[in-house]
Amino acid sequence: MNHQILFFFSALGAFNSVLLSIYFLFFDTSKNTSKYFLAGLLTALSIRIWKSLFFYFNPEISKIYLQIGLSACFFIGPFLYFYIKSKTSSVPQNKKSWGYQLLFLCILSITIGIVYPYQTYPELWVDYFYKIINYQWLIFIVISTFLIKNILKKTITKNKKLGYNDLWVLSVYFGVFLIWIAYFTASYTSYIVGALSFSFAFYLSALLIFYKKKQNFITSRKKEKYASSKIEAGEADSLLQKVQDTIYQKELYRNPNLTLPQLAKELNMRSHLLSQLLNDNLNKSFSQFINEYRIRKAKTLLKKDRNLKIEIIAENCGFNSNSTFYSAFKKNTGTTPAKYAKT
């Protein structure tokens, strides 16, 4: 019974990864290059895991299965690298180059398998080829680490969140790394640990990706809900008229420290509603909206008394400094206060 339970949990991840690789290869409509590399990676891992399972529970298994399992392991590192490269690179990649590299690995693997079959040279496979394959796998893991350095930085930066694709890449990377560690340290633990680690990594990654997708869905629904709750035209016109009348009558724009919450309080209106009114219906920020009133007042003063000092005009209109006044005036009118006064 213990053996059956162990076999079940060890084979669970490998069985589902085979199904997932078949889906990516034949049924996924997106047809992204990265999906094909992921399918290849899952296939290679699955073959390696199945070989481990059969050998663990039946040590007398034919050597040809051992050779196939180790040969598949030769492709895990390259498929990992190609997958991450295709997901993280913003520059279009040469698909033919990838194809040639994989073709070379296939020819090399088949040639070695024919010239030095496991059945005839078991010591060569156990003592040399096994080590070469494991270190080749590790080299590609190290190279892949440099490709995801920007994603890794996001995990330690508080103001940056991981995206859905980032989580996919990290899950695949750390899953493969965990499986490599399990096999590399199998002589100190147990040979079946590699298969168990694959099941663990597979389902942990699936849970993380599902959770992230669910979070993204909830966030997008909230954004859609907010976007769809725009103020109706009639109500918006009424509110804007109220805002304008209050600002003019009380000359609130003359307060250089006026804030949106303060204005909302004067209007007996929620800050969120006022912000939405300005952004959605006028397509303006609060500072842009208030500065327009200040500039109108400045125009009046400039025409009324050309000898009035700029400092006094800026202060009377609600600007904190002359530089702020110049900048806002130029932005709104396309000219300077001095030139405007002469026209």
mmCIF file of C-alpha atoms in Angstrom, residues 60-238:
data_model
loop_
_atom_site.group_PDB
_atom_site.id
_atom_site.type_symbol
_atom_site.label_atom_id
_atom_site.label_comp_id
_atom_site.label_asym_id
_atom_site.label_seq_id
_atom_site.Cartn_x
_atom_site.Cartn_y
_atom_site.Cartn_z
ATOM 1 C CA GLU A 60 15.553 -4.685 -13.634
ATOM 2 C CA ILE A 61 13.948 -2.459 -16.265
ATOM 3 C CA SER A 62 15.460 -2.587 -19.752
ATOM 4 C CA LYS A 63 18.476 -0.350 -20.257
ATOM 5 C CA ILE A 64 16.887 1.237 -23.323
ATOM 6 C CA TYR A 65 14.389 3.024 -21.049
ATOM 7 C CA LEU A 66 17.228 4.326 -18.911
ATOM 8 C CA GLN A 67 18.956 5.637 -22.032
ATOM 9 C CA ILE A 68 15.785 7.380 -23.239
ATOM 10 C CA GLY A 69 15.255 8.974 -19.824
ATOM 11 C CA LEU A 70 18.784 10.342 -19.595
ATOM 12 C CA SER A 71 18.719 11.493 -23.230
ATOM 13 C CA ALA A 72 15.523 13.460 -22.528
ATOM 14 C CA CYS A 73 17.307 15.060 -19.583
ATOM 15 C CA PHE A 74 19.804 16.469 -22.091
ATOM 16 C CA PHE A 75 17.036 18.749 -23.453
ATOM 17 C CA ILE A 76 15.642 20.107 -20.169
ATOM 18 C CA GLY A 77 18.224 22.885 -19.810
ATOM 19 C CA PRO A 78 18.020 24.100 -23.434
ATOM 20 C CA PHE A 79 14.204 24.090 -23.420
ATOM 21 C CA LEU A 80 14.215 26.060 -20.165
ATOM 22 C CA TYR A 81 16.581 28.641 -21.657
ATOM 23 C CA PHE A 82 14.635 28.961 -24.920
ATOM 24 C CA TYR A 83 11.333 29.284 -23.054
ATOM 25 C CA ILE A 84 12.575 32.063 -20.752
ATOM 26 C CA LYS A 85 14.352 33.792 -23.638
ATOM 27 C CA SER A 86 11.144 33.837 -25.688
ATOM 28 C CA LYS A 87 9.130 35.175 -22.730
ATOM 29 C CA THR A 88 11.512 37.891 -21.543
ATOM 30 C CA SER A 89 13.179 39.215 -24.695
ATOM 31 C CA SER A 90 11.627 42.313 -26.272
ATOM 32 C CA VAL A 91 13.693 41.807 -29.441
ATOM 33 C CA PRO A 92 12.247 39.447 -32.108
ATOM 34 C CA GLN A 93 14.181 36.194 -32.036
ATOM 35 C CA ASN A 94 15.402 34.117 -34.955
ATOM 36 C CA LYS A 95 13.204 31.014 -34.838
ATOM 37 C CA LYS A 96 15.387 29.236 -37.391
ATOM 38 C CA SER A 97 18.389 29.637 -35.091
ATOM 39 C CA TRP A 98 16.488 27.969 -32.251
ATOM 40 C CA GLY A 99 15.424 25.206 -34.607
ATOM 41 C CA TYR A 100 18.985 24.564 -35.736
ATOM 42 C CA GLN A 101 20.230 24.398 -32.154
ATOM 43 C CA LEU A 102 17.549 21.888 -31.171
ATOM 44 C CA LEU A 103 18.225 19.878 -34.322
ATOM 45 C CA PHE A 104 21.927 19.758 -33.438
ATOM 46 C CA LEU A 105 21.107 18.507 -29.936
ATOM 47 C CA CYS A 106 18.796 15.846 -31.385
ATOM 48 C CA ILE A 107 21.446 14.625 -33.822
ATOM 49 C CA LEU A 108 24.112 14.643 -31.090
ATOM 50 C CA SER A 109 21.890 12.750 -28.644
ATOM 51 C CA ILE A 110 20.835 10.131 -31.207
ATOM 52 C CA THR A 111 24.399 9.662 -32.473
ATOM 53 C CA ILE A 112 25.796 9.118 -28.967
ATOM 54 C CA GLY A 113 22.929 6.742 -28.195
ATOM 55 C CA ILE A 114 23.695 4.663 -31.311
ATOM 56 C CA VAL A 115 27.489 4.667 -30.960
ATOM 57 C CA TYR A 116 27.496 4.173 -27.164
ATOM 58 C CA PRO A 117 24.228 2.439 -26.194
ATOM 59 C CA TYR A 118 23.470 2.104 -22.488
ATOM 60 C CA GLN A 119 23.053 -1.665 -22.893
ATOM 61 C CA THR A 120 26.690 -2.046 -23.995
ATOM 62 C CA TYR A 121 28.339 0.815 -22.083
ATOM 63 C CA PRO A 122 26.492 1.146 -18.746
ATOM 64 C CA GLU A 123 29.608 2.358 -16.895
ATOM 65 C CA LEU A 124 30.131 5.109 -19.463
ATOM 66 C CA TRP A 125 26.568 6.371 -18.991
ATOM 67 C CA VAL A 126 26.611 6.126 -15.192
ATOM 68 C CA ASP A 127 30.101 7.532 -14.590
ATOM 69 C CA TYR A 128 30.366 10.151 -17.363
ATOM 70 C CA PHE A 129 27.267 10.847 -19.429
ATOM 71 C CA TYR A 130 25.052 11.197 -16.342
ATOM 72 C CA LYS A 131 27.389 13.823 -14.859
ATOM 73 C CA ILE A 132 27.800 15.657 -18.165
ATOM 74 C CA ILE A 133 24.018 15.865 -18.604
ATOM 75 C CA ASN A 134 23.463 17.150 -15.061
ATOM 76 C CA TYR A 135 26.134 19.833 -15.326
ATOM 77 C CA GLN A 136 24.884 20.851 -18.769
ATOM 78 C CA TRP A 137 21.428 21.216 -17.185
ATOM 79 C CA LEU A 138 22.921 23.380 -14.420
ATOM 80 C CA ILE A 139 24.763 25.600 -16.919
ATOM 81 C CA PHE A 140 21.509 26.427 -18.685
ATOM 82 C CA ILE A 141 19.852 27.175 -15.327
ATOM 83 C CA VAL A 142 22.651 29.636 -14.524
ATOM 84 C CA ILE A 143 22.370 31.281 -17.951
ATOM 85 C CA SER A 144 18.597 31.532 -17.519
ATOM 86 C CA THR A 145 19.143 33.317 -14.204
ATOM 87 C CA PHE A 146 20.651 36.277 -16.052
ATOM 88 C CA LEU A 147 17.598 36.436 -18.310
ATOM 89 C CA ILE A 148 15.197 36.828 -15.380
ATOM 90 C CA LYS A 149 17.276 39.244 -13.302
ATOM 91 C CA ASN A 150 14.755 42.061 -13.879
ATOM 92 C CA ILE A 151 11.899 39.815 -12.772
ATOM 93 C CA LEU A 152 13.862 38.769 -9.688
ATOM 94 C CA LYS A 153 14.387 42.441 -8.833
ATOM 95 C CA LYS A 154 10.612 42.924 -8.826
ATOM 96 C CA THR A 155 10.260 40.287 -6.106
ATOM 97 C CA ILE A 156 12.350 42.392 -3.715
ATOM 98 C CA THR A 157 11.040 45.810 -4.784
ATOM 99 C CA LYS A 158 7.961 46.910 -2.837
ATOM 100 C CA ASN A 159 6.553 49.334 -5.403
ATOM 101 C CA LYS A 160 6.703 46.832 -8.284
ATOM 102 C CA LYS A 161 4.304 43.923 -8.626
ATOM 103 C CA LEU A 162 4.846 40.709 -10.540
ATOM 104 C CA GLY A 163 2.750 40.348 -13.656
ATOM 105 C CA TYR A 164 0.995 37.204 -14.843
ATOM 106 C CA ASN A 165 3.795 36.348 -17.313
ATOM 107 C CA ASP A 166 6.442 37.062 -14.668
ATOM 108 C CA LEU A 167 4.862 34.488 -12.382
ATOM 109 C CA TRP A 168 4.766 31.940 -15.208
ATOM 110 C CA VAL A 169 8.481 32.411 -15.880
ATOM 111 C CA LEU A 170 9.479 32.265 -12.197
ATOM 112 C CA SER A 171 7.350 29.181 -11.570
ATOM 113 C CA VAL A 172 8.933 27.302 -14.460
ATOM 114 C CA TYR A 173 12.447 28.449 -13.554
ATOM 115 C CA PHE A 174 12.302 27.573 -9.855
ATOM 116 C CA GLY A 175 10.412 24.348 -10.570
ATOM 117 C CA VAL A 176 13.151 23.126 -12.902
ATOM 118 C CA PHE A 177 15.820 24.287 -10.458
ATOM 119 C CA LEU A 178 14.132 22.386 -7.613
ATOM 120 C CA ILE A 179 13.971 19.193 -9.688
ATOM 121 C CA TRP A 180 17.656 19.534 -10.624
ATOM 122 C CA ILE A 181 18.593 19.876 -6.931
ATOM 123 C CA ALA A 182 16.471 16.827 -6.073
ATOM 124 C CA TYR A 183 18.259 14.663 -8.647
ATOM 125 C CA PHE A 184 21.700 16.096 -7.934
ATOM 126 C CA THR A 185 21.353 15.270 -4.225
ATOM 127 C CA ALA A 186 19.554 11.934 -4.789
ATOM 128 C CA SER A 187 22.600 9.984 -3.618
ATOM 129 C CA TYR A 188 22.145 11.577 -0.182
ATOM 130 C CA THR A 189 18.352 11.255 -0.037
ATOM 131 C CA SER A 190 16.406 8.953 -2.353
ATOM 132 C CA TYR A 191 16.116 8.514 -6.115
ATOM 133 C CA ILE A 192 12.344 8.944 -5.914
ATOM 134 C CA VAL A 193 12.720 12.461 -4.487
ATOM 135 C CA GLY A 194 13.195 13.824 -8.016
ATOM 136 C CA ALA A 195 9.780 12.539 -9.083
ATOM 137 C CA LEU A 196 8.126 13.776 -5.891
ATOM 138 C CA SER A 197 9.726 17.209 -6.290
ATOM 139 C CA PHE A 198 8.313 17.432 -9.813
ATOM 140 C CA SER A 199 4.770 16.753 -8.558
ATOM 141 C CA PHE A 200 5.272 19.322 -5.798
ATOM 142 C CA ALA A 201 6.686 21.982 -8.148
ATOM 143 C CA PHE A 202 4.022 21.297 -10.780
ATOM 144 C CA TYR A 203 1.046 21.738 -8.471
ATOM 145 C CA LEU A 204 2.564 24.600 -6.500
ATOM 146 C CA SER A 205 3.164 26.481 -9.764
ATOM 147 C CA ALA A 206 -0.373 25.714 -10.906
ATOM 148 C CA LEU A 207 -1.808 27.100 -7.648
ATOM 149 C CA LEU A 208 0.300 30.271 -7.828
ATOM 150 C CA ILE A 209 -0.617 30.931 -11.455
ATOM 151 C CA PHE A 210 -4.308 30.273 -10.779
ATOM 152 C CA TYR A 211 -4.223 32.648 -7.802
ATOM 153 C CA LYS A 212 -2.507 35.381 -9.841
ATOM 154 C CA LYS A 213 -4.974 34.987 -12.700
ATOM 155 C CA LYS A 214 -7.861 35.248 -10.245
ATOM 156 C CA GLN A 215 -6.376 38.403 -8.698
ATOM 157 C CA ASN A 216 -5.924 39.983 -12.141
ATOM 158 C CA PHE A 217 -9.523 39.111 -13.002
ATOM 159 C CA ILE A 218 -10.845 40.733 -9.816
ATOM 160 C CA THR A 219 -8.723 43.853 -10.404
ATOM 161 C CA SER A 220 -9.887 44.193 -14.003
ATOM 162 C CA ARG A 221 -13.524 43.786 -12.929
ATOM 163 C CA LYS A 222 -13.088 46.563 -10.372
ATOM 164 C CA LYS A 223 -11.573 48.844 -13.015
ATOM 165 C CA GLU A 224 -14.415 48.084 -15.405
ATOM 166 C CA LYS A 225 -16.932 48.805 -12.675
ATOM 167 C CA TYR A 226 -15.289 52.128 -11.899
ATOM 168 C CA ALA A 227 -15.037 53.043 -15.572
ATOM 169 C CA SER A 228 -18.696 52.245 -16.160
ATOM 170 C CA SER A 229 -19.891 54.411 -13.255
ATOM 171 C CA LYS A 230 -19.323 57.740 -14.988
ATOM 172 C CA ILE A 231 -21.459 60.688 -13.976
ATOM 173 C CA GLU A 232 -24.376 61.264 -16.331
ATOM 174 C CA ALA A 233 -24.194 64.348 -18.549
ATOM 175 C CA GLY A 234 -27.112 66.170 -16.921
ATOM 176 C CA GLU A 235 -25.870 65.596 -13.399
ATOM 177 C CA ALA A 236 -22.311 66.511 -14.425
ATOM 178 C CA ASP A 237 -23.439 69.854 -15.877
ATOM 179 C CA SER A 238 -25.327 70.673 -12.684
#
